[in-house]
PDB file of C-alpha atoms in Angstrom:
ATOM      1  CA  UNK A  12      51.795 161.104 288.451  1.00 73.00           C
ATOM      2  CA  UNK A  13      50.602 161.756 285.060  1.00 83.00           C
ATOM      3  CA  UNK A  14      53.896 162.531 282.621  1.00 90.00           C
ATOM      4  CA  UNK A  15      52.624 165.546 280.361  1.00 93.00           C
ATOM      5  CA  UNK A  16      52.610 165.273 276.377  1.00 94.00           C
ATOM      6  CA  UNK A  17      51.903 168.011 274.377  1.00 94.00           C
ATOM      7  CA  UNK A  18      50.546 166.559 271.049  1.00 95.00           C
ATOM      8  CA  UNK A  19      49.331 167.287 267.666  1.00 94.00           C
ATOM      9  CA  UNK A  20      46.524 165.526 264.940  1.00 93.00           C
ATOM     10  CA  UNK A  21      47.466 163.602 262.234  1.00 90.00           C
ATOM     11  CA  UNK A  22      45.250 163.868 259.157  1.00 83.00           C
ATOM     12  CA  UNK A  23      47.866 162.310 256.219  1.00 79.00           C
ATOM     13  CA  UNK A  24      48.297 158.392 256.889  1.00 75.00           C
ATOM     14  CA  UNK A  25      49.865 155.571 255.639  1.00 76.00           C
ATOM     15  CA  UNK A  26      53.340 154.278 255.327  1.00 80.00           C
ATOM     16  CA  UNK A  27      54.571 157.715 253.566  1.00 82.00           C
ATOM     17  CA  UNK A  28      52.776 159.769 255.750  1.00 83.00           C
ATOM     18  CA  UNK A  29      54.271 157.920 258.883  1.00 82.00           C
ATOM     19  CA  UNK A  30      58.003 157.602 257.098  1.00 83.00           C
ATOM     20  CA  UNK A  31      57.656 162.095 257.044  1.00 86.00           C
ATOM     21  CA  UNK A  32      56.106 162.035 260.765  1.00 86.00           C
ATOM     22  CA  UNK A  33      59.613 160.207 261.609  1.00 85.00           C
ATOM     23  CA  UNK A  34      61.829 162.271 259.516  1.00 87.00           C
ATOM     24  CA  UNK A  35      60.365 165.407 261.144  1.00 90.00           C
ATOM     25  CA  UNK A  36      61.309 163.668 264.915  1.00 91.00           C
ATOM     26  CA  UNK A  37      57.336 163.160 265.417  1.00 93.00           C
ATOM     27  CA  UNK A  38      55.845 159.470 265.989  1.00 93.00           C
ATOM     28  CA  UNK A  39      52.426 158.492 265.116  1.00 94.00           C
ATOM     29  CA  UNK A  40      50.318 157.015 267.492  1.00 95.00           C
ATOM     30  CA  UNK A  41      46.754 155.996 267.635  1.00 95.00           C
ATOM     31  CA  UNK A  42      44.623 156.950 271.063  1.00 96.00           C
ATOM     32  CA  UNK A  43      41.635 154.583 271.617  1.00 94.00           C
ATOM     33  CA  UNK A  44      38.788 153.383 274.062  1.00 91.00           C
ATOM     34  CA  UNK A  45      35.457 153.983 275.698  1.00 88.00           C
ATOM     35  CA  UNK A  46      33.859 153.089 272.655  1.00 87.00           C
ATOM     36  CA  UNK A  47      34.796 156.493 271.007  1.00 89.00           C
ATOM     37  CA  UNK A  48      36.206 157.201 267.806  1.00 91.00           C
ATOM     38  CA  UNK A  49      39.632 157.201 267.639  1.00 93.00           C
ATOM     39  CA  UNK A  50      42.735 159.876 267.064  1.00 94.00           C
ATOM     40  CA  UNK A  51      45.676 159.924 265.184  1.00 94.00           C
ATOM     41  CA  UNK A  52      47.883 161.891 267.305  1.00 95.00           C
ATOM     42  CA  UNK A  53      51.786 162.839 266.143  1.00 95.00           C
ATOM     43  CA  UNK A  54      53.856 162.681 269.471  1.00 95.00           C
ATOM     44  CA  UNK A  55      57.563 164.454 270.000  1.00 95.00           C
ATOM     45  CA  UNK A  56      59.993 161.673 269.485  1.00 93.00           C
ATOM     46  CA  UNK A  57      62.728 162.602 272.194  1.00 93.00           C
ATOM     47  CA  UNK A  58      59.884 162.882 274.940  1.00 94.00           C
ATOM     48  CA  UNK A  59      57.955 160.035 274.284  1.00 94.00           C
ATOM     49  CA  UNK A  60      60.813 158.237 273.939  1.00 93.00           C
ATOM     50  CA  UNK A  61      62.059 158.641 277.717  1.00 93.00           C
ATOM     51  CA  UNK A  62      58.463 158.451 278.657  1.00 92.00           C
ATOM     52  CA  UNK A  63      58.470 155.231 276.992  1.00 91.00           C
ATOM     53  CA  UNK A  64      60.968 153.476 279.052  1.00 89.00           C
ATOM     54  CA  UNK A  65      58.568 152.796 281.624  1.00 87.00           C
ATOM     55  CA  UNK A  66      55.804 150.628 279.170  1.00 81.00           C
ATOM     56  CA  UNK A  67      52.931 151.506 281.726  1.00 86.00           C
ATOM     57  CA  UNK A  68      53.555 155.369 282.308  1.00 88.00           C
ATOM     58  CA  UNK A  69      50.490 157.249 282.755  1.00 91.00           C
ATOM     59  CA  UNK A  70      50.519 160.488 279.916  1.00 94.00           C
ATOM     60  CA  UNK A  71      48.654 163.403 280.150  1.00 94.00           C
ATOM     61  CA  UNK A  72      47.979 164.089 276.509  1.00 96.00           C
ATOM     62  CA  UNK A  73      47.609 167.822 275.519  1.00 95.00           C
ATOM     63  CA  UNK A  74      45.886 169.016 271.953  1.00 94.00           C
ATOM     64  CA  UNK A  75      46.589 172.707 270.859  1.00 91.00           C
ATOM     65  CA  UNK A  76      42.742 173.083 271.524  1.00 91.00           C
ATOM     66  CA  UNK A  77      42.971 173.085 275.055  1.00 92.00           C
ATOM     67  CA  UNK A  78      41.420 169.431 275.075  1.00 91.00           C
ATOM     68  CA  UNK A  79      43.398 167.370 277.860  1.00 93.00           C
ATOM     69  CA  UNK A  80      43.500 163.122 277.659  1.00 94.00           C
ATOM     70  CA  UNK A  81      44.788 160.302 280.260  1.00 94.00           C
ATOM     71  CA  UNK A  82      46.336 157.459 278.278  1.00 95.00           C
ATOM     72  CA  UNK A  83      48.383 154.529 279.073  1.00 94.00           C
ATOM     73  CA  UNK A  84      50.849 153.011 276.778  1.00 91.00           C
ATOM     74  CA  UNK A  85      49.181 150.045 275.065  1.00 89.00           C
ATOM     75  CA  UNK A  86      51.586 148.890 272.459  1.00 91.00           C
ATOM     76  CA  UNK A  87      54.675 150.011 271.252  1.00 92.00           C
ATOM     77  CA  UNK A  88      55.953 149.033 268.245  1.00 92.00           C
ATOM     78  CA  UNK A  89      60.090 149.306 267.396  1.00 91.00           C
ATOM     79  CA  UNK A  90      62.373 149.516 264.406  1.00 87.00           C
ATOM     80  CA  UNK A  91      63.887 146.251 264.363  1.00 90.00           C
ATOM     81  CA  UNK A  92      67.771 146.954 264.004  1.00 88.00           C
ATOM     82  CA  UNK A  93      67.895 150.810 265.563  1.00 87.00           C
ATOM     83  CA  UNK A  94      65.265 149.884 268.334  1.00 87.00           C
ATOM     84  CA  UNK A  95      63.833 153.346 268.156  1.00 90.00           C
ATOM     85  CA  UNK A  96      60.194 154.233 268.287  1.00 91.00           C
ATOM     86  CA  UNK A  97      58.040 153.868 265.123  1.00 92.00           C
ATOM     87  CA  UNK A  98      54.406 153.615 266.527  1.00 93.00           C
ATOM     88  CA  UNK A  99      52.186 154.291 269.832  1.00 95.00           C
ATOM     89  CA  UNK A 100      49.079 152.357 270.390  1.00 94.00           C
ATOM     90  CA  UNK A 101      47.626 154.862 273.899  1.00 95.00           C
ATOM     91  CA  UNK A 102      44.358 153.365 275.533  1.00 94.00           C
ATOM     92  CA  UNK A 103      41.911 156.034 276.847  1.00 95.00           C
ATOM     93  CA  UNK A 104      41.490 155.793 280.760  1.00 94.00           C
ATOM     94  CA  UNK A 105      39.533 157.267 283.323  1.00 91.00           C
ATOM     95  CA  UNK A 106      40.508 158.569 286.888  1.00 87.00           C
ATOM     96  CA  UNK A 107      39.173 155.749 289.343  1.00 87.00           C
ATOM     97  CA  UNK A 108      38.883 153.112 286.880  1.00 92.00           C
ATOM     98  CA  UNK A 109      40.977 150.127 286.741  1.00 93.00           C
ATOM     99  CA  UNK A 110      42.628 148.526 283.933  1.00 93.00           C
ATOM    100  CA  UNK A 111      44.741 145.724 282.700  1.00 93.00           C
ATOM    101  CA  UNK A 112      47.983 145.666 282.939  1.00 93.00           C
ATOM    102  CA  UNK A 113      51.527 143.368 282.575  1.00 94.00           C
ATOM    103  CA  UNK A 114      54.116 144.628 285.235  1.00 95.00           C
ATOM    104  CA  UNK A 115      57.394 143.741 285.236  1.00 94.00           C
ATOM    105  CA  UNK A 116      58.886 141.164 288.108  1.00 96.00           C
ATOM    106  CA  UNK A 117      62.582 141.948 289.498  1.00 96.00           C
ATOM    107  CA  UNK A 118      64.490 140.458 292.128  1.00 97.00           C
ATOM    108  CA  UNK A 119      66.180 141.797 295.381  1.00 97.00           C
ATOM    109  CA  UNK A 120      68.711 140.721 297.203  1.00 96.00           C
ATOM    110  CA  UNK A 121      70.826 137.410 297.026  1.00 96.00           C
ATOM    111  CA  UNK A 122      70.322 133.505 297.880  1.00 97.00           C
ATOM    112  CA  UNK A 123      71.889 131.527 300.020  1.00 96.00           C
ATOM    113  CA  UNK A 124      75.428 130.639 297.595  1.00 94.00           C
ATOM    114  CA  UNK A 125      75.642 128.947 295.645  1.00 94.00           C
ATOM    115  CA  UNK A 126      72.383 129.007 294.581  1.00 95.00           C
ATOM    116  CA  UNK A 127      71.029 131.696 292.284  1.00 96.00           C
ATOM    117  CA  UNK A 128      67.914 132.995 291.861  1.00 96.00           C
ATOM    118  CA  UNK A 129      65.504 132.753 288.870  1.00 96.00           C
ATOM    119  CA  UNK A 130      62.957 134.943 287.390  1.00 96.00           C
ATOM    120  CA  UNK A 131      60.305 131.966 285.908  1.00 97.00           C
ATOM    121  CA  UNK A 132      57.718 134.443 284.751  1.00 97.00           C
ATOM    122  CA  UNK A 133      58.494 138.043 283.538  1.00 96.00           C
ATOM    123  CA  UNK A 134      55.922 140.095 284.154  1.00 96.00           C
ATOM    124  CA  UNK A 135      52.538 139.568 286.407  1.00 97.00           C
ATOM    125  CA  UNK A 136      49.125 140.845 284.768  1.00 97.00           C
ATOM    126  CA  UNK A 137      46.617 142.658 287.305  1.00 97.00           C
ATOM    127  CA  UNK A 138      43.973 145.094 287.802  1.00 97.00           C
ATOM    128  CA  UNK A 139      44.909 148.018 289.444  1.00 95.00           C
ATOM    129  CA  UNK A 140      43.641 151.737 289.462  1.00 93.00           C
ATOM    130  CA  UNK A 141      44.688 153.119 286.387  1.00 91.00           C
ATOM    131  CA  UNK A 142      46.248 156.097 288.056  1.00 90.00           C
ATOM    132  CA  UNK A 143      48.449 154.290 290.325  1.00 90.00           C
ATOM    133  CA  UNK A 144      50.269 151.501 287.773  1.00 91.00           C
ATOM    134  CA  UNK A 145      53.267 149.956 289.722  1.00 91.00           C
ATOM    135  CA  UNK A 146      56.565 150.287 287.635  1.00 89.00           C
ATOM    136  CA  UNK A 147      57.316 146.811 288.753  1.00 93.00           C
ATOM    137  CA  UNK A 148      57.057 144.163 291.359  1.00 95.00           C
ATOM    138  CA  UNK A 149      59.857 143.688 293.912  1.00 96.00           C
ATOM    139  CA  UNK A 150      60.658 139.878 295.027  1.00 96.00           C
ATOM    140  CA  UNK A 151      63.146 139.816 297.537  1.00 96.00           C
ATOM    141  CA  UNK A 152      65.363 136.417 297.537  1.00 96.00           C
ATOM    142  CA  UNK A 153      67.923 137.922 300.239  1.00 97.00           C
ATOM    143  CA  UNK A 154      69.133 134.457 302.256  1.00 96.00           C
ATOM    144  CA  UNK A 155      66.480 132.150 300.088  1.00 96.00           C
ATOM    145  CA  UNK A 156      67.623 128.521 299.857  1.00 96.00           C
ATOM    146  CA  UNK A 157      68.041 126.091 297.118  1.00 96.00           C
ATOM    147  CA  UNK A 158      64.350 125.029 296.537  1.00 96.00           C
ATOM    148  CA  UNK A 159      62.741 128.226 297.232  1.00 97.00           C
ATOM    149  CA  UNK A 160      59.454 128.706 295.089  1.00 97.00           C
ATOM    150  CA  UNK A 161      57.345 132.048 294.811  1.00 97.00           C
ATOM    151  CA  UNK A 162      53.763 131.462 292.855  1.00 98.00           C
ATOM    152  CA  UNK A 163      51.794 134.285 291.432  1.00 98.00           C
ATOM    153  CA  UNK A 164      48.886 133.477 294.318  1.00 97.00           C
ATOM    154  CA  UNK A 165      51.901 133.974 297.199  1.00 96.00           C
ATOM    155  CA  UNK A 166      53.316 137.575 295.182  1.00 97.00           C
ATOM    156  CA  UNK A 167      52.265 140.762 297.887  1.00 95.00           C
ATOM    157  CA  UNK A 168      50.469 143.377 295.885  1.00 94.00           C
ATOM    158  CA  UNK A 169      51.051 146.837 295.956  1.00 90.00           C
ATOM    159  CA  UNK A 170      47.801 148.867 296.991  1.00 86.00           C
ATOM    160  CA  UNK A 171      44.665 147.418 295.805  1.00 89.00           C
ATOM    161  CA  UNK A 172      46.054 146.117 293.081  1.00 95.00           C
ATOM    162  CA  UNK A 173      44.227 142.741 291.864  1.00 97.00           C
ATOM    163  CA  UNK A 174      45.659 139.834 290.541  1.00 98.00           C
ATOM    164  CA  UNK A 175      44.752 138.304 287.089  1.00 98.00           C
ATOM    165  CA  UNK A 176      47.304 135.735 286.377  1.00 98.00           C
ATOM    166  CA  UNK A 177      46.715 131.978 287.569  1.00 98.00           C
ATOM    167  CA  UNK A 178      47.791 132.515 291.372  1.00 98.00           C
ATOM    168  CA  UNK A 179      49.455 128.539 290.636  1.00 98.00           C
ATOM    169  CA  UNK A 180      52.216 130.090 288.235  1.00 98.00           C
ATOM    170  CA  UNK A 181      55.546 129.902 289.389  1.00 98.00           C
ATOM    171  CA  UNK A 182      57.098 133.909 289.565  1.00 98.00           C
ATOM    172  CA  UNK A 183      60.404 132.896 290.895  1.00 97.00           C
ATOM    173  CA  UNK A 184      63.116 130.533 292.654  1.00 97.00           C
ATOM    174  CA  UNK A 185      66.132 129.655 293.863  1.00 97.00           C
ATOM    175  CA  UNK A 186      68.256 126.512 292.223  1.00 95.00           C
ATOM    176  CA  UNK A 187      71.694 125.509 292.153  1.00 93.00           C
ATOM    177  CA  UNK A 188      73.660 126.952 289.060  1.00 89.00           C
ATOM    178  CA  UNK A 189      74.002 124.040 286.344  1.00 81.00           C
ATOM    179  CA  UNK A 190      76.939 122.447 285.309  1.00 75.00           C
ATOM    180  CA  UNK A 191      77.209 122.127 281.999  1.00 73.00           C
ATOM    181  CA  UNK A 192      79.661 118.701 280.319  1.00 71.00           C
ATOM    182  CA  UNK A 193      83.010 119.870 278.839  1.00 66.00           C
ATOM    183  CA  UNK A 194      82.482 119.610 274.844  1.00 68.00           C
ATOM    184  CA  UNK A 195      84.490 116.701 273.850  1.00 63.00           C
ATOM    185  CA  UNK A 196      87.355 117.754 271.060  1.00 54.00           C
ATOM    186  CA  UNK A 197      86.624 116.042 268.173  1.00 51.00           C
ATOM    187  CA  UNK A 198      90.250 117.236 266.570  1.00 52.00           C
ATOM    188  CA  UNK A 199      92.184 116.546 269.409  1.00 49.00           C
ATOM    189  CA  UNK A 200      90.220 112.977 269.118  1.00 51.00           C
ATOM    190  CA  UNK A 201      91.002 112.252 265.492  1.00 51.00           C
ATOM    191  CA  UNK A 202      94.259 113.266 266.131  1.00 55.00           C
ATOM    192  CA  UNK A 203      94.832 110.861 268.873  1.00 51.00           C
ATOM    193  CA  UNK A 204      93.488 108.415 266.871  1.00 53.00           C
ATOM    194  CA  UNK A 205      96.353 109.437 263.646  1.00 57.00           C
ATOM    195  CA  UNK A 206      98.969 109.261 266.038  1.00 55.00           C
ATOM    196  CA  UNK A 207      98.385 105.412 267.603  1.00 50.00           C
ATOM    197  CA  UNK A 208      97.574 104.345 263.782  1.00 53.00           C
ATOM    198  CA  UNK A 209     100.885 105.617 263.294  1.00 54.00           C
ATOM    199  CA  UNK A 210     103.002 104.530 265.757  1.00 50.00           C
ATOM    200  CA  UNK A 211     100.827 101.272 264.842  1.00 44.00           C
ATOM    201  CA  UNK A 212     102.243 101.093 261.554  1.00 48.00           C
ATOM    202  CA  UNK A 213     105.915 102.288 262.329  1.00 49.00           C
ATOM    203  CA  UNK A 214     105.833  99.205 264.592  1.00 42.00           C
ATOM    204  CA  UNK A 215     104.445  96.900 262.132  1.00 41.00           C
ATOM    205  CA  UNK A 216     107.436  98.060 259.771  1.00 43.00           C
ATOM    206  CA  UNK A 217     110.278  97.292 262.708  1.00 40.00           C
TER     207      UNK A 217
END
């Protein structure tokens, strides 16, 4: 389901233009695709914002003219300390079209202790119907063993979805937990190391 948007036209760009847009709770964004020109929108920040948390949500983009758009979430771009929106690239899409897109891989479940389970790729790229993006991909590892090995060709699909990345990538697997060496103390070392040249010398001096 399409999350609804009401949004507004930018006509003042730039870096000042964009720093007011933020100050005012409003984030620019740019919507693109099907070879049409493209619009600088100004988006509510709170809104987008939760939309946002899911990097593939569908929007339903509403202008004060009545004019209605479907968008997905192309790029999003971050302030770098506060994390907090600062820019929307939206991709134009059409119902019963597919698109491109990276979905997120999680795991379910637990392995066989005490192995643990490991995510080897983050997110899976496929084609799916643009109005039906998956939030993420579910791999259960409930009772895998040590060894266990999940490639992106073995991964079951949701839907029709289609699969884009090399079906010979590893997704996920199950490994026993490393063991990493105690750090030697180089203090407690050169201390040892005071103490015998001392009793060395004390003993030389008896």
């Amino acid at each position: 389901m399409a999350e609804k948007l009401n949004v507004e036209l930018r006509e003042d760009f730039g870096k000042g233009a964009a720093r007011r847009l933020r100050a005012d709770q409003r984030i620019p964004a740019v919507l693109y695709g099907h070879g049409e020109a493209p619009l600088h929108l100004s988006l509510p920040n709170h809104e987008t914002a939760l939309i946002a948390r899911n990097p593939n949500a569908l929007l339903e983009l509403g202008l004060a003219d009545g004019t209605q758009h479907l968008a997905l979430i192309k790029e999003i771009q971050r302030h770098p300390l506060k994390r907090s929106l600062t820019h929307l690239d939206l991709i134009t899409v059409r119902r019963g079209e597919k698109v491109e897109v990276d979905i997120p891989v999680i795991l379910s479940g637990e392995p066989v202790a005490p192995a643990i389970a490991m995510v080897d790729l983050q997110t899976l790229t496929l084609s799916v119907d643009a109005l039906h993006v998956p939030e993420h991909i579910e791999i259960s590892v409930e009772d895998a063993e040590e060894g266990y090995q999940l490639f992106a060709g073995d991964v079951i699909l949701p839907g029709d979805a289609e699969l884009v990345t090399d079906a010979e990538i590893l997704v996920a697997s199950v490994e026993m937990p490393r063991v990493e060496p105690a750090p030697e103390d180089e203090e407690s070392e050169g201390t040892a190391e005071e103490s015998a040249e001392e009793s060395a010398e004390d003993a030389e001096q008896e």
